[in-house]
Tab-separated table of C-alpha atoms in Angstrom:
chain	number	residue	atom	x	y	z
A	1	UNK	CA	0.000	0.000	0.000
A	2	UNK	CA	1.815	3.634	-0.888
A	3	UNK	CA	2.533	5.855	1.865
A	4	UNK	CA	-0.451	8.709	1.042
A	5	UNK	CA	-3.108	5.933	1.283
A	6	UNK	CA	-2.898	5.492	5.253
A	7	UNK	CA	-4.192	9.597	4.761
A	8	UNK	CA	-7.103	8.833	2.417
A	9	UNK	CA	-10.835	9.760	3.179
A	10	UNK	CA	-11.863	6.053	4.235
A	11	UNK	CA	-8.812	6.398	6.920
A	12	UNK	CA	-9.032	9.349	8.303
A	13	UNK	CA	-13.172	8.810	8.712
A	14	UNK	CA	-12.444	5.823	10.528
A	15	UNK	CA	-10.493	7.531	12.891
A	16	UNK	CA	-12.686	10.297	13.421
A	17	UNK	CA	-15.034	8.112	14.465
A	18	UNK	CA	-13.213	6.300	16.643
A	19	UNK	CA	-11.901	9.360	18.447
A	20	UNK	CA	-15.036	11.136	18.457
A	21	UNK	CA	-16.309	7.548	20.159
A	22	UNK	CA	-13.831	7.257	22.976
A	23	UNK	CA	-13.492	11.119	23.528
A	24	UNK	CA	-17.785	11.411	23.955
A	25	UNK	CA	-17.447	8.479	26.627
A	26	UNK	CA	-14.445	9.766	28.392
A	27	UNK	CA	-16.177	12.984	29.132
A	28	UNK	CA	-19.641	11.141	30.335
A	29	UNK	CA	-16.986	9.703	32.866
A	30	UNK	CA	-15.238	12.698	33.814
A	31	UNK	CA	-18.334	14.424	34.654
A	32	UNK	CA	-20.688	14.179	37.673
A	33	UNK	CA	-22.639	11.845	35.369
A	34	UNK	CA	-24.239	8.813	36.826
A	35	UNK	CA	-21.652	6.774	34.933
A	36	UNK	CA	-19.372	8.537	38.133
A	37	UNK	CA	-21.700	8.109	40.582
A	38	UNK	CA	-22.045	4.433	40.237
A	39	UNK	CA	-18.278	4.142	39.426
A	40	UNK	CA	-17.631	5.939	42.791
A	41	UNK	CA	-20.372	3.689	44.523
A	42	UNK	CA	-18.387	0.918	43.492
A	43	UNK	CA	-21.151	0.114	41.244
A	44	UNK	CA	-19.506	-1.187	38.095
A	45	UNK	CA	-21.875	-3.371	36.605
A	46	UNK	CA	-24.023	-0.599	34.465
A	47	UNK	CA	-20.539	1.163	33.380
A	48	UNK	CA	-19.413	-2.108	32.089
A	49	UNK	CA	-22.560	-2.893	30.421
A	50	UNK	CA	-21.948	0.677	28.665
A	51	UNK	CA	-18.370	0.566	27.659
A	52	UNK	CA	-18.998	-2.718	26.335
A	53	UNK	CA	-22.253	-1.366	24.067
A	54	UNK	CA	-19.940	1.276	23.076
A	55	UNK	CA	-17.043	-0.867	21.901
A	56	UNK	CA	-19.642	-3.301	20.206
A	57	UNK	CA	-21.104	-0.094	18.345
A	58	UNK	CA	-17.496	1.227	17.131
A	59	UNK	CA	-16.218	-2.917	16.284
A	60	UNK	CA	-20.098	-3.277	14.151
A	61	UNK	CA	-19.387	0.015	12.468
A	62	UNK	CA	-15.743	-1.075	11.569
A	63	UNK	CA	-16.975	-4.338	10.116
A	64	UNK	CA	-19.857	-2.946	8.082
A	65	UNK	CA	-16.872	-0.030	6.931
A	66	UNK	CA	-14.398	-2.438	6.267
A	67	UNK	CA	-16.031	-5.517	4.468
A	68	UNK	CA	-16.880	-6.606	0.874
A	69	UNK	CA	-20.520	-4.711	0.122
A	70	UNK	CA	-20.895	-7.141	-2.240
A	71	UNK	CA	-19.194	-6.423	-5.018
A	72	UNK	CA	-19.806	-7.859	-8.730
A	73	UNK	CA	-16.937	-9.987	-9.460
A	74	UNK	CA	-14.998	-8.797	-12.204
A	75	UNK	CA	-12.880	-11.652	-12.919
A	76	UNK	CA	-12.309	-14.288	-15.527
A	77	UNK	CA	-14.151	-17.277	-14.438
A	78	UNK	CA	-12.147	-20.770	-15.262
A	79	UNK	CA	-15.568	-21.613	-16.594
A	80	UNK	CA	-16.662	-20.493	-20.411
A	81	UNK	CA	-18.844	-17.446	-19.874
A	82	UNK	CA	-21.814	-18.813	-22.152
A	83	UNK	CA	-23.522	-20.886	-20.152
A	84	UNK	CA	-23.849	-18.481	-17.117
A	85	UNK	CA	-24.710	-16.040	-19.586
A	86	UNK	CA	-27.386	-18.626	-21.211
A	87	UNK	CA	-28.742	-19.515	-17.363
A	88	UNK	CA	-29.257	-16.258	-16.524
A	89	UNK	CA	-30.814	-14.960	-20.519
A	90	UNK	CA	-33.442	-17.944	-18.867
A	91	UNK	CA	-34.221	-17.118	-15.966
A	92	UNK	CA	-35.171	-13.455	-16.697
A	93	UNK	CA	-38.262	-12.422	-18.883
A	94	UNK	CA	-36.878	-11.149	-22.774
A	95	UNK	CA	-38.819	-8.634	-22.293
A	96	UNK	CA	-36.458	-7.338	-19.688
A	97	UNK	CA	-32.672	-6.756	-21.142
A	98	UNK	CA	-29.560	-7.634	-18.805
A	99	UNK	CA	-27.376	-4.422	-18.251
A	100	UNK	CA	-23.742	-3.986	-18.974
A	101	UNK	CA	-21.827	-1.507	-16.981
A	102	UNK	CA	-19.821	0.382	-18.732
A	103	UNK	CA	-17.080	1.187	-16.558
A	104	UNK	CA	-16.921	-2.466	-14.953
A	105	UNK	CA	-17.737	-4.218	-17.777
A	106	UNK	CA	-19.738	-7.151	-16.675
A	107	UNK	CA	-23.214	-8.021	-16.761
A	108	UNK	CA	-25.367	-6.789	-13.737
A	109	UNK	CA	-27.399	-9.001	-11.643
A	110	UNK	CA	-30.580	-7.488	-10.900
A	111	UNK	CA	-30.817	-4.992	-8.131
A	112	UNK	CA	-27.054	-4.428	-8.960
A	113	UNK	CA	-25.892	-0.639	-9.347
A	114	UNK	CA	-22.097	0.580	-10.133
A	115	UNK	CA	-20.796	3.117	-7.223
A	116	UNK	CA	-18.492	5.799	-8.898
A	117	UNK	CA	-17.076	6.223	-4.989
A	118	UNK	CA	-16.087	2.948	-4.770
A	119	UNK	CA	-15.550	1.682	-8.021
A	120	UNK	CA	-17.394	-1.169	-7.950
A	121	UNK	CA	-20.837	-2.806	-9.074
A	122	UNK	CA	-22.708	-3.748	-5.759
A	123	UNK	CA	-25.071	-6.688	-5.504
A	124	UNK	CA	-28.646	-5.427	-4.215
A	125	UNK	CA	-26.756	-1.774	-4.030
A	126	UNK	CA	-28.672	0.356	-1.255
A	127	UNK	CA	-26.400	3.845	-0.902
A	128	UNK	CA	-22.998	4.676	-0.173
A	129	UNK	CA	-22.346	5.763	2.644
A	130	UNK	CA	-19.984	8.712	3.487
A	131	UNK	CA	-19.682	8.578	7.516
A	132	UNK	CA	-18.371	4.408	6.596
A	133	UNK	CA	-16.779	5.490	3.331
A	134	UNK	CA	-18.174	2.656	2.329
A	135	UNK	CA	-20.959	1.072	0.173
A	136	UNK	CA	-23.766	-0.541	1.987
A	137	UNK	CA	-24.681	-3.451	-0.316
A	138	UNK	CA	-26.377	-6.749	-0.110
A	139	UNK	CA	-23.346	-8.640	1.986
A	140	UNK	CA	-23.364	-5.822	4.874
A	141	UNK	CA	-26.727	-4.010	4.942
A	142	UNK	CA	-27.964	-6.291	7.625
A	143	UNK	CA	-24.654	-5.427	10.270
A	144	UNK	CA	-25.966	-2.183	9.132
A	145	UNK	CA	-28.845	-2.130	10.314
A	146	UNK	CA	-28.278	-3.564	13.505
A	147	UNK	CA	-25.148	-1.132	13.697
A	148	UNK	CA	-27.749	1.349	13.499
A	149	UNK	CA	-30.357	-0.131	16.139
A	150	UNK	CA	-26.958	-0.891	18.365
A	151	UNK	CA	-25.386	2.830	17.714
A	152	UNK	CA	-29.181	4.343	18.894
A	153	UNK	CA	-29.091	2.207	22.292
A	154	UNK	CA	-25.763	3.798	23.180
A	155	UNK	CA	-26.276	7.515	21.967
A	156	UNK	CA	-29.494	7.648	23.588
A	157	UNK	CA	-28.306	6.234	26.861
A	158	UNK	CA	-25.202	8.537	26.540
A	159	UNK	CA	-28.028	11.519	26.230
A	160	UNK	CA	-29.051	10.470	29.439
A	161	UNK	CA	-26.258	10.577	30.757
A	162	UNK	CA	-25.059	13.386	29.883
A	163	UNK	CA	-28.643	14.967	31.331
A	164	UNK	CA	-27.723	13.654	34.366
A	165	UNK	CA	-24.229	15.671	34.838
A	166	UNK	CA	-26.025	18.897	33.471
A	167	UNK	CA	-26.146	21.363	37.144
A	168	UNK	CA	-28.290	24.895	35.665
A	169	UNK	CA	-28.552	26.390	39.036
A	170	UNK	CA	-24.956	28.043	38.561
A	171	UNK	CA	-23.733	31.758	37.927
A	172	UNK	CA	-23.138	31.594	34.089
A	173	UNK	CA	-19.190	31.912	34.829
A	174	UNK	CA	-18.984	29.065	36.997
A	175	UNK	CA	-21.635	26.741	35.184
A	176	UNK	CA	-19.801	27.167	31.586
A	177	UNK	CA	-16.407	26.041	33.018
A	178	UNK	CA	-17.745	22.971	34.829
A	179	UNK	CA	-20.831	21.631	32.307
A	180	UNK	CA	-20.307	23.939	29.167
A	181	UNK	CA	-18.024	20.822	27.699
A	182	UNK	CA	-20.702	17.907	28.917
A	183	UNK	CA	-23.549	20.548	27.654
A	184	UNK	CA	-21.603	20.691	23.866
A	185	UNK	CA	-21.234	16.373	24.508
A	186	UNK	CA	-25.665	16.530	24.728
A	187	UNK	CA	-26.057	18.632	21.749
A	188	UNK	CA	-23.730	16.644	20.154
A	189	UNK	CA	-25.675	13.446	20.975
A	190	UNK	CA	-29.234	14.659	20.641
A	191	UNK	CA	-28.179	15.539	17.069
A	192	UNK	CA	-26.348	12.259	16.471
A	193	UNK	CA	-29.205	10.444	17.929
A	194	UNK	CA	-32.322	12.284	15.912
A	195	UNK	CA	-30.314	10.958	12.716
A	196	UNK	CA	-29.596	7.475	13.760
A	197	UNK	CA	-33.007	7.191	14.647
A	198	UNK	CA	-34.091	8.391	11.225
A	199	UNK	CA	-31.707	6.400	9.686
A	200	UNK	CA	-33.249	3.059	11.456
A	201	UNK	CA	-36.707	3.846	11.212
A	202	UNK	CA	-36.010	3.982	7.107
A	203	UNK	CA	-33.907	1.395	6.450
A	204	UNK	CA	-36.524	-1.009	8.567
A	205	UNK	CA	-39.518	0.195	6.297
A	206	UNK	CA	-37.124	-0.554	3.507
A	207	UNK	CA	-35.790	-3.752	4.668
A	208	UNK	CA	-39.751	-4.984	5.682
A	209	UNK	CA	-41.171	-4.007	2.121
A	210	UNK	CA	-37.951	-5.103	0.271
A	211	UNK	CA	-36.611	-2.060	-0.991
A	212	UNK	CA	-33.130	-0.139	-1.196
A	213	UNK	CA	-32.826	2.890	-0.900
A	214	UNK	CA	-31.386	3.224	-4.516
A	215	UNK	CA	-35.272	1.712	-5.728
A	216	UNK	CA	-37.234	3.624	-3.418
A	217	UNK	CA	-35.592	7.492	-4.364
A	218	UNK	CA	-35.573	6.440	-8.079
A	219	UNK	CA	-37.904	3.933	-8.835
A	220	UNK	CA	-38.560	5.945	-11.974
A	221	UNK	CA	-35.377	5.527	-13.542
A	222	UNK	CA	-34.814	1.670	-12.712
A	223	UNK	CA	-36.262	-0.462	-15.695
A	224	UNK	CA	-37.281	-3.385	-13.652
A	225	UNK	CA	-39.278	-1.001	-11.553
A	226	UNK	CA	-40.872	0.868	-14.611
A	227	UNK	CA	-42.098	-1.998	-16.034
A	228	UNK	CA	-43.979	-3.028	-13.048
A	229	UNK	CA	-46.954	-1.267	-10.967
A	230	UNK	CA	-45.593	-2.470	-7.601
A	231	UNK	CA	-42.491	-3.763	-5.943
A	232	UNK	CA	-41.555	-7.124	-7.557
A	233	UNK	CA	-39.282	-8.523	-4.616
A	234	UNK	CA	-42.125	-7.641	-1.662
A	235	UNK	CA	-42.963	-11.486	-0.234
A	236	UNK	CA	-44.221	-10.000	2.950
A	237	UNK	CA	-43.563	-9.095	5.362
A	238	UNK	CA	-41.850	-12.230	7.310
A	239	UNK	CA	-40.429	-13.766	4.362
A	240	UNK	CA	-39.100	-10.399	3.634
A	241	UNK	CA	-37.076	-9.925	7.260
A	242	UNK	CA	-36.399	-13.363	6.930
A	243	UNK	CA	-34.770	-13.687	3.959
A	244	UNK	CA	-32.795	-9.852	5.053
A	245	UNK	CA	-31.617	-11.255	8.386
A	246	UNK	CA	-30.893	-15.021	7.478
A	247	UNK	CA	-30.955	-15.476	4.044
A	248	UNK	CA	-33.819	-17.472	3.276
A	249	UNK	CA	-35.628	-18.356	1.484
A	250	UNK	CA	-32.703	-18.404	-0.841
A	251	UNK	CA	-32.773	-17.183	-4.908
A	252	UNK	CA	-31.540	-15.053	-7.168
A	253	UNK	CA	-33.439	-11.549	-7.575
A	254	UNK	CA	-33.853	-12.755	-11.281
A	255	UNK	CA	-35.545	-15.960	-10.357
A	256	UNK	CA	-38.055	-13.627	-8.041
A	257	UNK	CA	-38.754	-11.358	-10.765
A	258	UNK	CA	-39.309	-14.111	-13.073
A	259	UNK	CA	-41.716	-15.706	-10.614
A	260	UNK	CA	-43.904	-12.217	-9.990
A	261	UNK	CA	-43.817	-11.937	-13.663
A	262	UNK	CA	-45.156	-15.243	-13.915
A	263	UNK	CA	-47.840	-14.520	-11.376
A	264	UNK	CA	-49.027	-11.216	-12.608
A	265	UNK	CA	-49.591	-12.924	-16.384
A	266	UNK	CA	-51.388	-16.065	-15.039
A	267	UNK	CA	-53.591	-13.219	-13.028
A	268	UNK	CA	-54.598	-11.280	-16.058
A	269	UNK	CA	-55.013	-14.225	-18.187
């Protein structure tokens, strides 16, 4: 790896977060928070139980920034390419054409979307995301997600926290040198914690009707979506969490397509 790379954007946003992780906690602990109180009490069962959600929620959001998305392989298979080519031609209607990406150039699966950030053509591509400088694809959405739910827990018990050190009978002097630094850390986390609870709330409405984020902002530009009235990959919505969370029931996006295809024309016959 050259020398300028351990100062690219992916690095240094890793770091950031990291700090800004560990620096937030220190100062719930420095403060007359009840994360001192109990510490002081000799009560170290809840402080635990927090540093530990807070080092889950940094390790979840290193994994989900540092894995494979999901990316469409790009290399010569041992195998001829015409009879992949052939299976997947039958498994999807003729009436919808396979797409070849331009700058990868290989045949997207369905769902699939090339990220000019990355570089890559992501399997069941939802958005990239800028805070993991990372995509969020169909191998790591679901560690997103519960990132997400994991990173709320924290930030909003960290809120409360941080309520609890907060002393506003003070002169103005005295009160900004001992709480203005905890008042900037529950700003800081009433802000972080209306997104990441925006942030959850969509992605489950997504992840329960079987959308990505990609399909539900531009729906009108997809073809697979154009050519259909409703969402083609909705199974409900158990077999829809299912098949998010553990993978089943298993299939290719084309085979589902193919199937709701098959369904609407046996309806309208």
């Amino acid at each position: 790896m050259a020398p300028w790379a351990l100062f690219g954007p992916g690095v240094l946003v890793r770091t950031g977060h990291t700090v800004l992780t560990w620096g937030i906690t220190l100062v719930l602990f420095l403060h007359d928070t009840e994360l001192r109180q109990w510490e002081e009490q000799g009560e170290l069962l809840l402080p635990l139980t927090f540093l530990l959600l807070v080092l889950g929620s940094l390790l979840l959001y290193l994994a989900v920034s540092l894995m494979d998305p999901g990316y469409v392989n790009t290399q010569p298979q041992p195998q001829p390419q015409v009879e992949p080519k052939e299976e997947q031609m039958a498994m999807v209607p003729q009436a919808f054409p396979l797409r070849c990406c331009r700058c990868c150039l290989v045949v997207q699966p369905l769902r699939a979307r090339h990220c000019r950030e990355c570089g890559h053509c992501v399997r069941r591509y939802d958005h990239h995301c800028p805070w993991m400088e990372n995509c969020v694809g169909e191998r790591n959405h679901p560690l997103f997600v519960a990132y997400l739910a994991l990173q709320l827990v924290v930030l909003l018990w960290g809120l409360n926290l941080a309520w609890s050190g907060l002393r506003f009978f003070q002169p103005w002097g005295l009160w900004l040198r001992s709480s203005g630094l905890l008042f900037a850390t529950f700003l800081l986390l009433s802000l972080f914690s209306f997104v990441a609870g925006l942030l959850l709330a969509s992605h489950l409405y997504l992840v329960a009707s079987n959308t990505t984020t990609w399909e539900f902002i531009s729906s009108h530009r997809i073809a697979y979506l154009r050519q259909r009235s409703g969402n083609p990959f909705d199974r409900g919505l158990i077999r829809n969490l299912a098949h998010f969370f553990c993978g089943w029931p298993s299939g290719s996006w084309e085979t589902l397509w193919a199937e709701e295809e098959e369904e609407g024309s046996s309806q309208t016959v």
